[in-house]
Backbone as numpy.savetxt, mean C-alpha at the origin, in Angstrom:
# Nx Ny Nz CAx CAy CAz Cx Cy Cz
11.36 -15.54 -29.38 10.29 -15.19 -28.43 10.51 -13.12 -28.83
9.10 -13.06 -28.82 8.57 -11.62 -29.02 9.30 -10.60 -28.44
10.09 -9.83 -29.15 10.71 -8.48 -28.22 9.49 -7.95 -27.86
8.64 -7.50 -28.45 7.41 -6.23 -27.78 6.52 -6.86 -26.85
6.93 -8.22 -26.88 6.27 -9.40 -25.81 6.75 -8.71 -24.52
8.30 -9.43 -24.53 9.23 -8.63 -23.40 9.54 -7.77 -22.67
9.45 -6.41 -23.96 8.93 -5.35 -23.18 8.41 -4.56 -22.04
7.06 -5.56 -22.91 5.89 -5.11 -22.42 5.90 -5.92 -20.86
6.15 -7.00 -20.49 6.44 -7.99 -19.48 7.38 -7.00 -18.88
8.35 -6.57 -19.53 9.30 -5.86 -18.23 8.80 -4.34 -17.89
8.53 -4.04 -18.47 7.54 -2.74 -18.05 6.79 -2.76 -17.03
5.74 -4.21 -17.33 5.17 -3.97 -15.70 5.75 -4.91 -14.57
6.82 -5.68 -15.07 8.13 -6.47 -14.07 8.37 -4.76 -12.95
9.26 -3.94 -13.42 9.85 -2.62 -13.08 8.99 -1.44 -12.51
7.26 -2.02 -13.19 6.26 -1.00 -12.11 6.09 -1.95 -10.71
6.09 -3.02 -11.24 5.94 -3.55 -9.47 7.16 -3.55 -8.19
8.48 -3.74 -9.13 9.37 -2.92 -8.35 9.05 -1.33 -7.75
8.59 -0.57 -8.70 8.59 0.67 -8.16 7.41 0.68 -6.78
6.73 -0.38 -7.01 5.06 -0.15 -6.32 5.88 -0.96 -4.77
6.78 -1.54 -4.96 7.54 -2.55 -3.99 8.66 -1.51 -3.04
8.99 -0.34 -4.05 9.95 0.60 -3.24 8.71 1.70 -2.49
8.16 2.40 -2.90 6.90 3.24 -2.97 6.25 2.99 -1.35
6.10 1.50 -0.97 5.16 0.65 0.01 6.08 1.02 0.90
7.25 0.73 0.74 8.49 0.23 1.60 9.19 2.26 2.31
9.46 2.53 1.23 9.89 3.93 1.77 9.00 4.77 2.58
7.28 4.91 1.74 6.94 5.44 3.01 6.49 5.18 4.31
6.47 3.53 4.23 6.35 2.71 5.94 7.29 3.58 6.35
8.50 3.45 5.91 9.53 4.13 6.88 9.45 5.43 7.20
9.55 6.49 6.24 9.33 7.65 6.45 8.67 7.91 7.38
7.08 7.52 6.98 5.94 7.85 7.94 6.13 7.06 9.76
7.16 7.03 10.55 7.63 6.41 11.04 8.19 7.86 11.81
8.70 8.60 11.21 9.18 9.74 11.97 8.34 10.58 13.26
8.71 11.24 13.49 7.80 11.63 15.07 7.08 12.81 14.51
6.10 12.74 13.35 5.00 13.88 13.02 4.23 13.52 13.59
3.21 14.44 14.31 2.57 14.53 14.94 0.88 13.61 14.19
0.99 14.76 13.18 -0.32 14.46 12.79 -0.34 12.70 12.13
0.83 12.45 11.42 1.28 11.57 10.66 0.69 9.87 12.16
1.66 10.48 12.97 1.75 9.37 14.16 0.52 9.34 14.28
-0.78 10.30 14.57 -2.23 10.32 15.37 -2.85 9.25 13.61
-2.41 9.54 12.80 -3.12 8.99 11.54 -3.24 7.38 11.90
-1.45 7.14 11.79 -1.29 5.61 11.67 -0.81 5.00 12.36
-0.76 3.71 13.30 -0.42 3.03 13.70 0.93 2.24 13.35
1.90 2.19 14.69 2.67 1.10 14.30 2.71 -0.12 13.22
1.04 -0.70 13.73 0.91 -1.86 13.09 0.72 -1.61 11.65
-0.21 -0.32 11.27 -0.24 -0.02 9.62 0.76 0.37 9.15
1.73 0.56 9.89 3.34 1.02 9.05 3.63 -0.43 8.94
3.64 -1.26 9.96 4.38 -2.48 9.62 3.77 -3.36 8.22
2.66 -3.04 8.29 1.75 -4.18 7.05 2.63 -3.17 6.10
2.03 -1.76 5.87 3.05 -1.34 4.18 4.62 -1.89 4.25
5.14 -2.00 5.04 6.83 -2.68 5.18 6.35 -3.81 4.76
5.50 -4.62 5.34 5.66 -6.10 4.38 5.32 -6.28 3.71
4.16 -5.49 2.81 3.35 -5.44 0.96 4.88 -4.79 0.77
5.54 -3.80 0.96 6.54 -3.74 0.37 7.74 -4.41 -0.31
8.01 -5.41 1.07 8.87 -6.90 0.71 8.40 -7.40 0.23
7.36 -8.03 0.32 6.13 -9.03 -1.18 6.59 -8.65 -2.34
6.51 -6.98 -2.46 6.33 -6.60 -3.90 7.85 -6.80 -4.68
8.64 -6.70 -3.66 9.99 -6.34 -3.98 10.70 -7.86 -3.46
10.54 -8.82 -2.91 10.93 -10.22 -3.17 10.07 -10.68 -4.34
8.94 -10.61 -4.78 8.62 -11.02 -6.21 9.34 -10.68 -7.65
9.56 -9.28 -7.69 10.59 -8.48 -8.33 11.66 -9.38 -8.44
12.32 -9.25 -7.78 13.94 -9.96 -7.29 13.76 -11.46 -8.03
12.41 -12.22 -7.64 12.39 -13.70 -8.09 11.91 -13.76 -9.46
11.66 -12.81 -10.25 10.61 -12.78 -11.54 11.85 -12.87 -12.33
13.08 -11.82 -12.04 13.89 -12.01 -12.88 14.50 -13.28 -12.87
14.98 -14.63 -11.61 15.30 -15.49 -11.43 14.77 -15.96 -13.29
13.31 -16.44 -12.85 12.31 -16.71 -13.06 12.24 -17.04 -14.30
12.22 -15.75 -14.90 11.75 -15.58 -16.32 13.12 -16.10 -17.33
14.71 -16.48 -16.63 15.36 -16.56 -17.31 15.69 -18.34 -17.34
14.52 -18.55 -16.81 14.38 -19.94 -16.78 13.99 -20.84 -18.05
14.07 -22.15 -18.70 13.14 -22.44 -19.54 12.15 -23.23 -18.91
10.95 -23.28 -20.26 9.88 -23.83 -19.97 8.70 -22.61 -18.94
7.84 -23.37 -18.46 6.55 -22.71 -18.35 6.34 -22.74 -16.36
7.15 -23.74 -15.84 6.83 -24.28 -14.61 7.33 -22.65 -13.73
8.56 -22.80 -13.94 9.19 -21.26 -13.07 8.42 -20.12 -13.33
7.56 -19.82 -14.38 6.59 -18.54 -14.38 5.11 -19.15 -14.51
5.11 -20.36 -14.08 3.44 -20.68 -13.21 3.98 -20.31 -11.70
5.07 -20.44 -11.13 5.45 -20.22 -9.81 5.33 -18.53 -9.53
5.83 -17.78 -10.60 5.50 -16.36 -10.99 4.44 -16.42 -10.43
3.20 -16.81 -10.93 2.23 -15.81 -11.27 1.38 -16.67 -9.93
1.63 -17.84 -9.52 1.48 -18.08 -7.82 1.75 -16.72 -7.20
2.98 -16.43 -7.34 3.33 -15.20 -5.96 2.60 -14.05 -6.66
2.26 -13.94 -7.44 1.60 -12.65 -7.59 0.40 -12.50 -7.51
-0.18 -13.76 -7.38 -1.98 -14.14 -7.12 -1.78 -13.69 -5.48
-0.69 -14.11 -4.76 -0.50 -13.91 -3.70 -0.43 -12.40 -2.78
0.87 -11.57 -3.78 0.67 -10.26 -4.01 -0.68 -9.40 -3.94
-1.33 -10.00 -4.74 -2.43 -8.95 -5.22 -3.21 -9.53 -4.06
-3.68 -10.86 -3.22 -4.44 -10.93 -2.45 -3.97 -9.74 -1.05
-3.19 -9.84 -0.55 -2.22 -8.62 0.68 -2.82 -7.29 -0.05
-2.17 -6.78 -0.97 -2.84 -5.84 -1.67 -4.16 -5.66 -1.05
-5.23 -6.25 -1.48 -6.83 -6.35 -1.76 -6.47 -6.36 -0.04
-5.99 -7.11 0.61 -6.44 -7.31 2.59 -5.83 -5.73 2.54
-4.49 -5.09 2.85 -4.36 -3.77 2.80 -4.95 -2.41 2.67
-5.53 -2.47 0.94 -6.04 -1.39 1.00 -7.44 -1.56 0.97
-8.32 -2.35 1.36 -9.54 -2.61 2.16 -9.48 -2.62 3.91
-8.37 -2.70 4.12 -8.79 -2.59 5.34 -8.27 -0.67 5.69
-7.44 0.01 5.12 -7.58 1.25 5.17 -8.58 1.79 4.77
-9.20 1.39 3.26 -10.61 1.88 3.46 -11.48 1.87 4.22
-12.02 0.78 4.42 -12.88 0.24 5.44 -12.38 1.64 7.14
-11.31 1.16 7.37 -11.08 2.41 8.32 -11.77 3.72 8.14
-11.88 4.54 6.51 -12.18 5.34 6.36 -13.77 5.98 6.73
-14.13 4.58 6.30 -15.99 4.68 6.67 -15.94 5.13 7.93
-15.29 5.23 9.02 -15.99 5.46 10.66 -15.05 6.29 11.36
-14.61 7.10 10.45 -13.05 7.95 11.25 -13.53 8.87 12.19
-14.49 9.40 11.84 -14.79 10.03 13.25 -15.00 9.31 14.49
-15.60 8.31 14.43 -15.51 7.90 15.78 -14.36 7.08 15.70
-13.43 6.32 14.97 -11.90 5.49 15.05 -11.52 6.71 15.70
-11.38 7.72 15.15 -9.90 8.38 15.71 -10.05 9.04 17.22
-11.66 9.23 17.63 -12.15 9.81 18.71 -11.77 8.70 19.73
-11.41 7.16 19.48 -10.49 6.10 20.03 -9.43 6.72 19.99
-8.53 7.23 19.11 -7.50 7.25 18.79 -6.98 8.48 20.07
-8.00 9.55 19.72 -7.30 10.68 20.03 -7.42 10.20 21.95
-8.31 9.83 21.98 -8.80 9.03 23.64 -7.47 8.59 24.38
-6.94 8.05 23.60 -5.62 6.95 24.13 -4.38 7.74 24.21
-4.48 8.90 23.82 -2.91 10.06 24.03 -2.82 10.23 25.00
-1.91 10.80 25.64 -1.40 11.44 26.82 -2.02 12.75 26.51
-2.24 13.13 28.22 -2.41 14.19 27.88 -1.57 15.70 27.15
-0.34 15.02 27.45 0.71 15.97 26.98 0.95 15.91 25.10
-0.10 14.65 24.36 -0.10 15.02 23.16 -1.14 15.54 22.70
-1.68 15.10 23.76 -3.34 15.86 23.37 -3.28 17.17 23.43
-2.27 18.17 24.10 -2.17 19.32 24.47 -1.47 20.36 23.38
-0.67 19.09 22.82 0.20 19.62 21.71 -0.70 19.30 20.39
-1.38 18.40 20.33 -2.06 18.01 18.89 -2.95 19.60 19.37
-3.52 19.88 20.21 -4.85 20.94 20.80 -4.26 22.22 20.27
-3.34 22.50 20.47 -1.78 23.92 20.12 -1.76 23.72 18.32
-1.36 22.74 17.91 -0.93 22.75 16.73 -2.06 23.06 15.95
-3.13 22.02 16.34 -4.95 22.67 15.37 -5.90 23.54 15.86
-5.13 24.43 17.02 -6.37 25.77 17.53 -7.58 24.48 17.74
-7.40 23.92 18.56 -8.87 23.28 19.20 -8.75 22.93 20.42
-10.18 22.63 20.87 -10.13 22.30 22.36 -11.30 20.76 22.35
-10.80 20.18 22.68 -11.43 18.61 22.89 -11.58 17.93 21.30
-11.88 16.61 21.68 -12.75 16.32 19.94 -13.92 16.70 19.73
-14.98 16.28 20.36 -16.44 16.08 19.91 -16.78 17.25 20.26
-16.81 17.96 21.54 -16.82 19.60 22.11 -15.60 19.80 22.91
-15.58 20.90 23.55 -15.15 21.43 24.87 -14.75 20.44 25.67
-15.76 19.85 26.16 -15.36 18.76 27.42 -15.15 17.22 26.69
-15.02 17.00 25.64 -14.74 15.49 25.57 -13.49 14.99 24.81
-12.84 14.26 25.71 -11.33 14.24 25.72 -10.22 15.14 25.68
-10.60 16.33 26.32 -9.96 17.72 26.20 -8.85 17.13 27.21
-7.70 18.11 27.09 -6.36 18.47 28.40 -6.04 19.84 28.20
-6.29 20.08 29.45 -5.85 21.39 29.50 -4.85 21.47 30.00
-4.20 22.71 29.48 -3.05 23.47 29.51 -2.00 23.59 27.98
-0.95 24.57 28.01 -0.53 24.47 26.72 -1.45 26.46 26.34
-0.82 26.53 25.20 -1.05 28.03 24.65 -2.96 28.09 24.37
-3.24 27.14 23.90 -4.78 27.73 23.31 -5.91 27.03 24.29
-5.27 25.70 24.54 -6.62 25.70 26.19 -6.20 25.28 27.09
-5.62 26.58 27.95 -5.37 26.42 29.60 -6.37 26.01 30.68
-7.43 26.22 30.23 -8.22 25.97 31.12 -10.01 25.87 30.84
-10.84 25.41 30.93 -11.65 25.26 31.28 -12.67 26.28 29.97
-12.99 27.32 30.75 -13.10 29.00 30.31 -12.70 28.92 28.77
-11.22 28.83 28.87 -10.49 29.02 27.10 -11.11 27.98 26.17
-11.55 26.70 26.74 -11.75 25.87 25.65 -13.34 25.93 25.58
-14.23 26.27 25.67 -15.37 26.80 25.65 -15.48 27.83 24.98
-14.88 28.82 25.77 -14.79 30.24 24.30 -14.33 30.35 23.09
-13.41 29.45 22.68 -12.86 28.47 21.44 -13.59 28.64 20.50
-14.83 27.28 21.03 -15.70 26.76 20.33 -15.01 26.41 18.64
-13.85 25.43 19.02 -12.79 24.95 18.02 -12.35 23.31 18.65
-13.43 22.59 17.85 -13.06 21.33 18.50 -12.14 20.26 17.44
-11.37 19.45 17.75 -10.36 18.85 16.99 -10.72 17.52 16.07
-12.43 17.21 16.00 -12.41 16.25 15.19 -12.44 16.75 13.75
-12.72 18.06 13.32 -12.93 18.17 12.59 -11.57 18.45 11.32
-10.26 19.30 12.34 -8.96 19.09 11.61 -8.00 17.52 11.80
-8.53 16.92 12.69 -7.96 15.89 12.82 -8.50 15.19 11.66
-9.62 14.57 11.61 -10.26 13.67 10.08 -10.26 14.19 8.78
-9.86 15.58 8.91 -9.48 16.02 7.87 -8.38 15.24 7.01
-7.36 15.75 7.81 -5.98 15.60 7.65 -5.95 14.01 7.51
-6.93 12.96 8.08 -6.76 11.75 7.98 -6.90 11.29 7.02
-8.76 11.65 6.35 -9.40 11.73 5.15 -8.24 11.49 4.14
-7.92 12.79 4.20 -6.65 13.02 2.35 -5.97 11.97 2.63
-5.17 11.94 3.74 -4.34 10.80 3.79 -4.57 9.16 3.41
-5.62 8.83 4.18 -5.86 7.92 4.13 -6.19 7.64 2.39
-7.10 8.95 1.98 -7.66 8.16 0.77 -6.67 8.21 -0.41
-5.39 8.83 0.08 -4.50 8.33 -1.27 -3.73 7.29 -0.86
-3.42 7.35 0.56 -3.23 5.74 0.68 -3.77 4.42 -0.26
-5.00 4.48 0.41 -5.94 3.30 -0.15 -5.72 3.20 -2.15
-5.78 4.48 -2.51 -6.02 4.66 -4.04 -4.89 4.43 -4.89
-3.70 4.29 -3.93 -2.21 4.04 -4.38 -2.05 2.41 -4.36
-2.95 2.07 -3.08 -2.42 0.70 -2.75 -3.44 -0.32 -4.21
-4.55 0.39 -4.28 -5.16 -0.05 -4.80 -5.11 -0.58 -6.50
-3.90 0.94 -6.44 -3.06 1.04 -8.35 -2.39 -0.05 -8.23
-1.90 -0.49 -7.40 -1.06 -1.64 -7.66 -1.45 -3.02 -7.74
-2.79 -3.33 -7.61 -3.57 -4.13 -8.12 -3.06 -3.99 -9.98
-3.23 -3.34 -10.19 -3.42 -2.71 -12.05 -1.93 -3.43 -12.52
-1.13 -3.31 -11.53 0.61 -3.45 -12.07 0.62 -5.15 -11.64
0.00 -5.27 -10.36 -0.14 -7.24 -10.71 -0.90 -8.42 -11.22
-2.60 -7.47 -12.03 -2.94 -8.33 -13.29 -1.94 -7.86 -14.34
-1.43 -6.79 -14.90 -0.69 -6.51 -16.13 0.44 -7.45 -16.34
0.99 -7.63 -15.08 2.13 -8.70 -15.10 2.12 -10.13 -15.24
0.68 -10.30 -14.36 0.30 -11.87 -14.41 -0.42 -12.04 -15.93
-1.14 -11.10 -16.40 -1.52 -11.57 -17.64 -0.13 -11.43 -19.35
0.38 -10.71 -18.78 1.93 -10.89 -19.39 2.83 -11.68 -19.11
2.90 -12.29 -17.98 3.67 -13.93 -18.12 2.64 -14.64 -18.57
1.17 -14.40 -18.44 0.40 -15.87 -19.41 0.69 -15.38 -20.79
1.06 -14.37 -21.03 1.15 -14.62 -22.43 2.69 -15.52 -22.99
3.53 -14.99 -22.37 4.58 -15.34 -22.05 4.97 -16.79 -22.30
4.11 -17.90 -21.07 3.90 -19.16 -21.00 3.32 -19.43 -22.06
2.05 -18.96 -22.58 1.46 -19.66 -24.24 2.67 -19.19 -25.05
3.20 -18.11 -25.31 4.30 -18.66 -26.35 5.79 -19.30 -26.19
5.91 -19.57 -24.88 6.90 -20.63 -24.38 6.35 -22.32 -25.41
5.41 -22.29 -24.80 4.26 -23.65 -25.10 4.43 -23.52 -26.41
4.20 -22.52 -27.37 4.31 -22.31 -28.53 5.57 -23.22 -29.41
6.46 -22.35 -29.05 7.60 -23.09 -29.03 8.41 -24.17 -28.72
8.32 -24.67 -28.04 8.63 -25.77 -27.15 7.37 -26.88 -27.91
6.16 -26.81 -28.47 5.35 -27.37 -29.21 6.40 -27.54 -31.21
6.82 -26.43 -31.48 7.04 -26.55 -32.90 8.56 -27.24 -32.99
9.49 -26.88 -31.25 10.77 -28.15 -31.48 10.63 -29.58 -31.46
9.19 -29.60 -31.03 8.82 -31.23 -30.67 8.73 -32.39 -31.68
7.97 -30.89 -32.85 7.68 -31.66 -34.10 8.82 -31.49 -35.03
9.70 -30.33 -34.93 10.83 -30.06 -35.53 11.38 -31.42 -35.47
11.80 -32.08 -34.04 12.94 -33.21 -33.12 12.40 -34.33 -34.32
11.24 -34.61 -34.05 10.29 -35.32 -34.71 10.60 -35.89 -36.04
10.69 -34.34 -36.78 10.83 -34.58 -38.51 12.65 -34.64 -38.81
13.09 -34.77 -37.75 14.41 -34.85 -37.94 15.50 -33.73 -38.19
14.60 -32.63 -37.52 15.42 -31.18 -37.42 15.34 -30.46 -38.90
14.12 -30.93 -39.61 14.77 -30.91 -41.08 13.51 -29.42 -41.21
13.05 -28.84 -39.82 12.31 -27.73 -40.22 11.07 -27.86 -40.91
10.07 -26.80 -41.16 8.92 -26.58 -42.17 9.42 -26.33 -43.49
8.30 -27.00 -44.27 8.57 -26.13 -45.75 8.02 -25.30 -45.90
C-alpha cells in the first residue's frame, strides 16, 4: 500500500476527528447561561450539534478499525458511514442557513416567548426597549426601560443588536458546518483510492497464486 496514499487518508481522517470535537465541544460550551447565546440557540439546536459531533467521532473511531481490516468490504462500510455523515452535515447546515434568511421575524418570535425578567435583562444589556419599536414586546423595569416614557425617549429597539449578534454567530456556525463537507468528501475519495489500490493488490496476488507464487518476470 502506498505510504503517500495512507498519509492523505490519515490526514482527512484526523480532520474528521477534529470536526467532531469542534461540533461536540461548542454544543456543550454554548449551553452555558450566556444571555445572547441562549437567545440565539435553542436547546434543540445544541442537541443537533451534539448528535452531529458524536456521529463524526463514532465514524472516526470505526474508521481506525475498518481500515485495519483486509479486503474492500470494511472500507465500503466506512464510505456508507461517511455518506450518512454528509447527509447529516447538510441537514444541520441548511437548517441554520435557512433560519438566517428570516432572522428579524424569527427572533421576534423568540424574544416574545421570553419571560419579562429575561426581556428586561436583554434590554438593559443591549440598551434597547422593545423589539421592532418601543411598544412591541417591551417589558418595563430595570435601568434602561423603567417605563413607557423612557422607552419612547430611548428610541433604541432590540431588533438590530439581537439580529446583528445572531447573524454573525449563525453565519460562523453554518460556514463551519458546511466546511465539514470538504473533510467528508476528502476522506470518502481517499477511501475510494485505498479500495482501488487493495483491489489491484488482490488481483495481482490471485494471478501470482495461479502462477504458483513465482511472481512476474
